[in-house]
CSV table of C-alpha atoms and ligand atoms in Angstrom, one decimal:
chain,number,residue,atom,x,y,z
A,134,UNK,CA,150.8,125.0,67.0
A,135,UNK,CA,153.9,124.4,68.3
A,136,UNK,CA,155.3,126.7,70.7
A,137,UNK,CA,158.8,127.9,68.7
A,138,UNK,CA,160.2,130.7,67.7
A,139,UNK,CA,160.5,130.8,63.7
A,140,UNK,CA,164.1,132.9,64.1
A,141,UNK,CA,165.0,130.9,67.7
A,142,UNK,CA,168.6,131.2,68.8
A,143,UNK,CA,168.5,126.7,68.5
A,144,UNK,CA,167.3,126.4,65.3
A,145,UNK,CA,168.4,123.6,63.2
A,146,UNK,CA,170.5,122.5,66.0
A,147,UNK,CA,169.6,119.1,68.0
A,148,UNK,CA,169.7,119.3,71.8
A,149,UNK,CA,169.9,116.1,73.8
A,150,UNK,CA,168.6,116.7,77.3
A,151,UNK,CA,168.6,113.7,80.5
A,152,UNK,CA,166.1,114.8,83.4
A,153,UNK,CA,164.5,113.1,86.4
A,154,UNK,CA,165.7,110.3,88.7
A,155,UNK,CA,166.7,106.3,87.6
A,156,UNK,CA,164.9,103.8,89.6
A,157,UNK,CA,167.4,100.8,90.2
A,158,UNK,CA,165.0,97.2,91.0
A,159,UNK,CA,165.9,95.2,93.4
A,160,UNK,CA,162.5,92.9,92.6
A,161,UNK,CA,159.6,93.2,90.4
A,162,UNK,CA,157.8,95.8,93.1
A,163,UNK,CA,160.9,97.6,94.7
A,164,UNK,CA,163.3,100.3,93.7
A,165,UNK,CA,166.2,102.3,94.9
A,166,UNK,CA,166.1,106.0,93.7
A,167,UNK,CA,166.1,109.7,94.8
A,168,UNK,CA,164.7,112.9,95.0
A,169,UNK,CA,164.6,114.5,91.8
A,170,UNK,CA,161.6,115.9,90.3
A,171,UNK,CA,162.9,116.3,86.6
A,172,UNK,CA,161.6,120.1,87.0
A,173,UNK,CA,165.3,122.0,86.3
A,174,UNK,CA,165.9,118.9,83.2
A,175,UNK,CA,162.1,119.3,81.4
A,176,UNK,CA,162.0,123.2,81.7
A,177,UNK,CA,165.5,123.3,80.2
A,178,UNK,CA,164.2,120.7,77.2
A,179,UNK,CA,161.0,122.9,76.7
A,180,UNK,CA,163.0,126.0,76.8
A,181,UNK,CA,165.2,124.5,74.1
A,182,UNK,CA,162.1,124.0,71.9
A,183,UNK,CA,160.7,127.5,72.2
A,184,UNK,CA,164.3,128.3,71.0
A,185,UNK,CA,163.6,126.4,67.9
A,186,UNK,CA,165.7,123.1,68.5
A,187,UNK,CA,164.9,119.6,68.0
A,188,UNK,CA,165.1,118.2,71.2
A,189,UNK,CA,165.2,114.5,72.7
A,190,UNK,CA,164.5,114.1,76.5
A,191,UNK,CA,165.8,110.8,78.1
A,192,UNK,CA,163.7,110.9,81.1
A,193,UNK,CA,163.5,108.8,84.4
A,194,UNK,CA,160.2,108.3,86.4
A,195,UNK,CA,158.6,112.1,86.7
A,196,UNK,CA,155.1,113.0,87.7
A,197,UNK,CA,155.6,115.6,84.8
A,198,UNK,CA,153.8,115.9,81.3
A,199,UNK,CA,156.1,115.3,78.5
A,200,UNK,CA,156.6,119.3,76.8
A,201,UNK,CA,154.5,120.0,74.0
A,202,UNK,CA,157.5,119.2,70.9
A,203,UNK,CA,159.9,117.4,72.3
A,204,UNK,CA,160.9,114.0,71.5
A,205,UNK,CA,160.7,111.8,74.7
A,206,UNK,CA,162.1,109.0,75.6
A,207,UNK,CA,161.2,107.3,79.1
A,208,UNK,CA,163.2,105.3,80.3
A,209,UNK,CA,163.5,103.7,84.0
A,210,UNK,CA,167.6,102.5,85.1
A,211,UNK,CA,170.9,103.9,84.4
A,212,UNK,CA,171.5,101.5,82.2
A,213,UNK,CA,168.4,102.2,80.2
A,214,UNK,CA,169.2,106.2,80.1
A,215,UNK,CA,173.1,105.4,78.4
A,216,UNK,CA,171.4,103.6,75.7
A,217,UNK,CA,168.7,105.7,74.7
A,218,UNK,CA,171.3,108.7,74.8
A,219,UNK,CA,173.9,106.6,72.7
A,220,UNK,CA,170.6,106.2,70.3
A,221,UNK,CA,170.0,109.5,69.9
A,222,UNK,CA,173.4,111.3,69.2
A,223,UNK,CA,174.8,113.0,66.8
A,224,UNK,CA,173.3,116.5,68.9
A,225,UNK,CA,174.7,119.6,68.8
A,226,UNK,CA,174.6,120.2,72.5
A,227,UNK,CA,174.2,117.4,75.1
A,228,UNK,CA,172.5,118.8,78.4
A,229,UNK,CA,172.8,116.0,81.4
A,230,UNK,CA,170.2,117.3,84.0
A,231,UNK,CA,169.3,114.1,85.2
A,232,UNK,CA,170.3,112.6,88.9
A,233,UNK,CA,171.6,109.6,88.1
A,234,UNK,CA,171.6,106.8,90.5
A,235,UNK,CA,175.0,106.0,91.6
A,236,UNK,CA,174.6,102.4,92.1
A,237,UNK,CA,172.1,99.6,91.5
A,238,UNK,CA,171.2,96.3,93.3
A,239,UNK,CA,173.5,93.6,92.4
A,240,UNK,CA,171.0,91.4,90.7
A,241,UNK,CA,167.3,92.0,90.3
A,242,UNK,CA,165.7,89.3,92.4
A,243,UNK,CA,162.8,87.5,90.5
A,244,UNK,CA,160.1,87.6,92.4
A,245,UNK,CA,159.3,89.7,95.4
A,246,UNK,CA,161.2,88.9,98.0
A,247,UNK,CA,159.2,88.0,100.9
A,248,UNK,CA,158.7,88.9,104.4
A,249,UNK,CA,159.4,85.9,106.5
A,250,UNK,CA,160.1,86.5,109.8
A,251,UNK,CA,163.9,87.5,109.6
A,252,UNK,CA,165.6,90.4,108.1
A,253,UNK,CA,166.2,90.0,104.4
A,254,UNK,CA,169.6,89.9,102.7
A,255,UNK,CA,171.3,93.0,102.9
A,256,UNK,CA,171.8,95.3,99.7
A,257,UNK,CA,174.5,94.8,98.0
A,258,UNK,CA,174.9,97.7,95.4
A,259,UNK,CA,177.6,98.2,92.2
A,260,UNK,CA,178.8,101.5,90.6
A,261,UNK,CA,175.8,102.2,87.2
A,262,UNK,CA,177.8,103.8,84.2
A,263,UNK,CA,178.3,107.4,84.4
A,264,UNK,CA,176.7,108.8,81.4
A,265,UNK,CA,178.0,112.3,81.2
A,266,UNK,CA,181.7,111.1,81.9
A,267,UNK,CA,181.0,108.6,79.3
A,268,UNK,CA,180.0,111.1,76.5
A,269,UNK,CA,181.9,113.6,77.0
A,270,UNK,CA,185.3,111.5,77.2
A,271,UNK,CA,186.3,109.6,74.5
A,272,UNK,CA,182.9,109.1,73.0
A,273,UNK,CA,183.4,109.3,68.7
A,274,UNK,CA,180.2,111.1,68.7
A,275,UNK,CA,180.9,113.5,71.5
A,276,UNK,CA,178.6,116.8,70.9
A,277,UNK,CA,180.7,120.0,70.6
A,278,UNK,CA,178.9,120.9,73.4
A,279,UNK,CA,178.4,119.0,76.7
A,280,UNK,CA,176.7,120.5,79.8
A,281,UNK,CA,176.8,118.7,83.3
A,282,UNK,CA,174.9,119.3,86.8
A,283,UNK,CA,176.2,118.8,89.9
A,284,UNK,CA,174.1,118.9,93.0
A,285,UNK,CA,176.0,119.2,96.2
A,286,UNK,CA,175.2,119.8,100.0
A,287,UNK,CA,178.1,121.7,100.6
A,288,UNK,CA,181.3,123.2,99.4
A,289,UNK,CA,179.3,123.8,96.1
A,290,UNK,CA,181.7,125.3,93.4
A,291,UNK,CA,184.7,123.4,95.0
A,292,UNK,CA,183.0,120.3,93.9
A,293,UNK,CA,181.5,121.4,90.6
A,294,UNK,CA,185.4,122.6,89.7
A,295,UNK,CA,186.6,119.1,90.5
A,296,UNK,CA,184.0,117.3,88.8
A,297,UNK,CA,184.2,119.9,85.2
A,298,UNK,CA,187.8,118.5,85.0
A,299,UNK,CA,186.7,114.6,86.1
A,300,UNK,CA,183.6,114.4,83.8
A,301,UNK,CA,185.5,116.2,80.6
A,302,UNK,CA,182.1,118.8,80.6
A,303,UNK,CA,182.6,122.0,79.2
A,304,UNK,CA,180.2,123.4,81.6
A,305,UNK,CA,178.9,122.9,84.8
A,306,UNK,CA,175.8,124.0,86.4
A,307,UNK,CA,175.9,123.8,90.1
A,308,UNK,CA,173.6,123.9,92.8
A,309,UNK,CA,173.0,123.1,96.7
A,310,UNK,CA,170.3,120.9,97.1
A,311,UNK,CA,170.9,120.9,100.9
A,312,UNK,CA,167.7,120.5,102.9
A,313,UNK,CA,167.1,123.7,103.7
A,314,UNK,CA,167.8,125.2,99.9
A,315,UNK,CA,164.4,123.5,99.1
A,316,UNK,CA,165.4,122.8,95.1
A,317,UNK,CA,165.2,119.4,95.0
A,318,UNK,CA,161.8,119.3,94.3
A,319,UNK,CA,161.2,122.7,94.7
A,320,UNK,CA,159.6,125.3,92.2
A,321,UNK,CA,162.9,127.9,92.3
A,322,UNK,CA,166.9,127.0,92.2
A,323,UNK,CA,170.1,128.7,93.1
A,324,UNK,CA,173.0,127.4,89.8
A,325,UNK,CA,176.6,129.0,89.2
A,326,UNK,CA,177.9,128.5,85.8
A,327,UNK,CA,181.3,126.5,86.7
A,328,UNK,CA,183.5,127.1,83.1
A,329,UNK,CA,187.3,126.8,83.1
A,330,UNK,CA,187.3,130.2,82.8
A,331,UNK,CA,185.6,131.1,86.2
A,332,UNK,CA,182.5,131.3,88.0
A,333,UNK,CA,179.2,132.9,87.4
A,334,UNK,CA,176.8,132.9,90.0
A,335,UNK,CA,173.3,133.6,89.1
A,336,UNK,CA,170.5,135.1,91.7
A,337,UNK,CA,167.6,132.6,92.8
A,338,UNK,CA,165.4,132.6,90.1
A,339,UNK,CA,162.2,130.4,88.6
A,340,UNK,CA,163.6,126.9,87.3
A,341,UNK,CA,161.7,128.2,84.0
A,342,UNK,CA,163.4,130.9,84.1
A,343,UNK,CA,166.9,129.4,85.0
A,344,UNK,CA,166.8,127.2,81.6
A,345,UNK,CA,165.7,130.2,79.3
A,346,UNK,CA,169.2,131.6,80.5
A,347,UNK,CA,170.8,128.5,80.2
A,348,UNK,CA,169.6,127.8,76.5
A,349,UNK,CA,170.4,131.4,75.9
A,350,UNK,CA,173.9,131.1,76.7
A,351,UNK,CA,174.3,128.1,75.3
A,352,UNK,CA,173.0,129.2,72.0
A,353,UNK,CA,176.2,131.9,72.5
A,354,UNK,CA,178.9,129.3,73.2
A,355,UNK,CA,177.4,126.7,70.3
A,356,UNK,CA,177.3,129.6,67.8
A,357,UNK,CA,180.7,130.1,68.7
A,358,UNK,CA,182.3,126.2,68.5
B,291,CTP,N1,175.8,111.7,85.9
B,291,CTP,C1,175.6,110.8,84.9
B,291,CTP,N2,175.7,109.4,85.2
B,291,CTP,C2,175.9,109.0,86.5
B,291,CTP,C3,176.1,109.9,87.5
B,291,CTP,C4,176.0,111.3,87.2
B,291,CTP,O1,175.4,111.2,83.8
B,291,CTP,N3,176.0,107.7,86.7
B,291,CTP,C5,175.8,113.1,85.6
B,291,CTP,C6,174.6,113.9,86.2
B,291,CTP,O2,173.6,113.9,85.3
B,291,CTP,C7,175.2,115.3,86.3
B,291,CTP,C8,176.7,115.0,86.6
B,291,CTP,O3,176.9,113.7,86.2
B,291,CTP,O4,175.2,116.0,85.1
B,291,CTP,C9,177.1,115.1,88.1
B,291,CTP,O5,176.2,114.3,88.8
B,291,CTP,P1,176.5,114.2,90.4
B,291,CTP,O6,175.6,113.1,91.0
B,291,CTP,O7,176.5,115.5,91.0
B,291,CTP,O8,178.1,113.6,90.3
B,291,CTP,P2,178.8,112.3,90.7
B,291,CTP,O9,179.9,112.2,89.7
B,291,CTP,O10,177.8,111.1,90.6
B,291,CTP,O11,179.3,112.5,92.1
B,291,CTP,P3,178.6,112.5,93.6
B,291,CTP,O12,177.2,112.0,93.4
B,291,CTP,O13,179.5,111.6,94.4
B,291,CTP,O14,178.7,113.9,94.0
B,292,CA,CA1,175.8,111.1,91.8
């Protein structure tokens, strides 16, 4: 049986959730990327299904399972991710947990590119297509609802103000994944809820336990819009 509650506070509604990292090619057997887990972005998706919602999960590469009920989607470049979101709107709440990867390889090369004595090529890397920014501006099919992440090493709600208003989000969940924090990766995570109305700071808690608040609240605010 599938682990929902028959009155959950997301019933009937669709959640759309990204999680995980983007691996960017630069040839058939190498990748540029980072360190996300997809932990935070798959506990919020199962939370939303034991809240009773339909849920799509765009994912990246993760060493997770997919959760029991929820409609996954893998997926592997930034590129990929926009599409399979843009294929599965309308949703009643978009949730973008994943860490995109900023840029991409100009040009997958072929074949491998081989050792040969001198140093290859260097990089050369363009902007990928924000995907949050991109929904949540402009998009016709823009859920009433759009949740972004921002990770930062420092200066934490400073930048997740800044990026609430440049991304169009309604909410931001921030977090430091400095070093020392040990959240990327990591089992526990330290988020403030950055709104236009202010700044809630939550206490370090479980990553499961972080997204039954998060779906919780956002049960509230949808209810509401
Ligand atoms: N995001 C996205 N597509 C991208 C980059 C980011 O959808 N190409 C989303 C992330 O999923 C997250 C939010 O935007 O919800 C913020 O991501 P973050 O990396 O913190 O912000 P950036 O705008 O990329 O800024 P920077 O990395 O320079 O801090
Ligand atoms: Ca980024």
């Amino acid at each position: 049986p599938l682990p929902v509650a028959p009155d959950g506070a997301l019933r009937g509604r669709h959640v759309l959730v990204t999680s995980g990292p983007t691996h960017e090619p630069i040839d058939p057997v190498r990748y540029v990327a980072n360190r996300s887990s997809g932990r935070q972005g798959h506990a919020i998706a199962a939370a939303a299904r034991r809240a009773g919602a339909r849920v799509t999960l765009v994912s990246g590469p993760v060493a997770l399972p997919d959760p029991p009920g929820v409609h996954v989607v893998h997926i592997e470049t930034a590129r990929e991710m926009l599409a399979a979101v843009e294929a599965a709107l309308p949703a009643d709440i978009g949730i973008f947990a994943a860490a995109v990867a900023d840029w991409r390889p100009v040009g997958e090369a072929e074949q491998k590119i081989k050792k040969d004595g001198s140093a290859p090529a260097p990089l050369s890397l363009v902007e990928n297509p924000d995907i949050l920014a991109t929904i949540a501006r402009g998009h016709g099919r823009r859920p009433p609802l759009v949740v972004g992440f921002a990770a930062e090493t420092e200066r934490v709600v400073e930048h997740a103000r800044a990026k609430l208003a440049r991304k169009g989000c309604d909410l931001i969940v921030a977090n430091d994944v400095s070093p020392g924090s040990g959240v990327m990766g990591g089992a526990r995570n330290s988020v403030h809820l950055v709104t236009a109305d202010g700044v809630e700071s939550w206490p370090t808690l479980d990553k499961d336990e972080v997204a039954r608040r998060l779906v919780e609240r956002l049960a509230e605010l949808v209810d509401r819009s």
